[in-house]
Amino acid sequence: MRLSARVDYALRATAELAATADDTAAAEGAARRPTPVTAEQIARAQEIPPKFLESILLQLRRGGIVHAQRGPEGGYWLARKAAEISLADVIRVIDGPLAHIRGQRPEDLGYQGAARSLQEVWIALRASEREILELVTVADVASGKLPGRVTELVADPNAWT
């Protein structure tokens, strides 16, 4: 799996927003929204190039992942609770569908002869990616408390090579 720098930065930015969010107000049903975090604060905390981050945050806003407010009291905050935003949600907003082969969906590919079963391999690969990326939320990343399935996979020494 290869993720673009845009996706990496988007995931880091959303995790930073989750970590700095006033989730207690949202959890208690309070009418106020979390305190906005500036792009500069996110860029500094995550060592992301500020101009690049601005375009990523705009994409995340258009994709419904973050909200934004302009002005001296402005900044960004998550559009939903961090526990409701999966890593797959963020990736899809930034890069589109999870697994494409030569720009096509695996189920639209047609292989012949000895390579025929490759289509099933690509579909299984996408299902495996989807399983993890939809399971893990921005809240999981921000808290460092990953789901058991992820910690199981990471515990296997072969996963690291």
Short mmCIF file of C-alpha atoms in Angstrom, two decimals, residues 99-106 109 111 122 125:
data_model
loop_
_atom_site.label_atom_id
_atom_site.label_comp_id
_atom_site.label_asym_id
_atom_site.label_seq_id
_atom_site.Cartn_x
_atom_site.Cartn_y
_atom_site.Cartn_z
CA ALA A 99 -7.69 0.39 -4.00
CA HIS A 100 -7.33 1.06 -7.68
CA ILE A 101 -5.23 -0.87 -10.16
CA ARG A 102 -4.06 1.32 -13.04
CA GLY A 103 -6.84 3.77 -12.13
CA GLN A 104 -9.59 1.15 -12.25
CA ARG A 105 -11.63 -0.57 -9.60
CA PRO A 106 -10.50 -4.19 -9.15
CA LEU A 109 -10.53 -5.47 -14.44
CA TYR A 111 -7.47 -10.83 -16.68
CA TRP A 122 -6.78 -7.29 -5.76
CA LEU A 125 -6.31 -6.78 -0.82
#
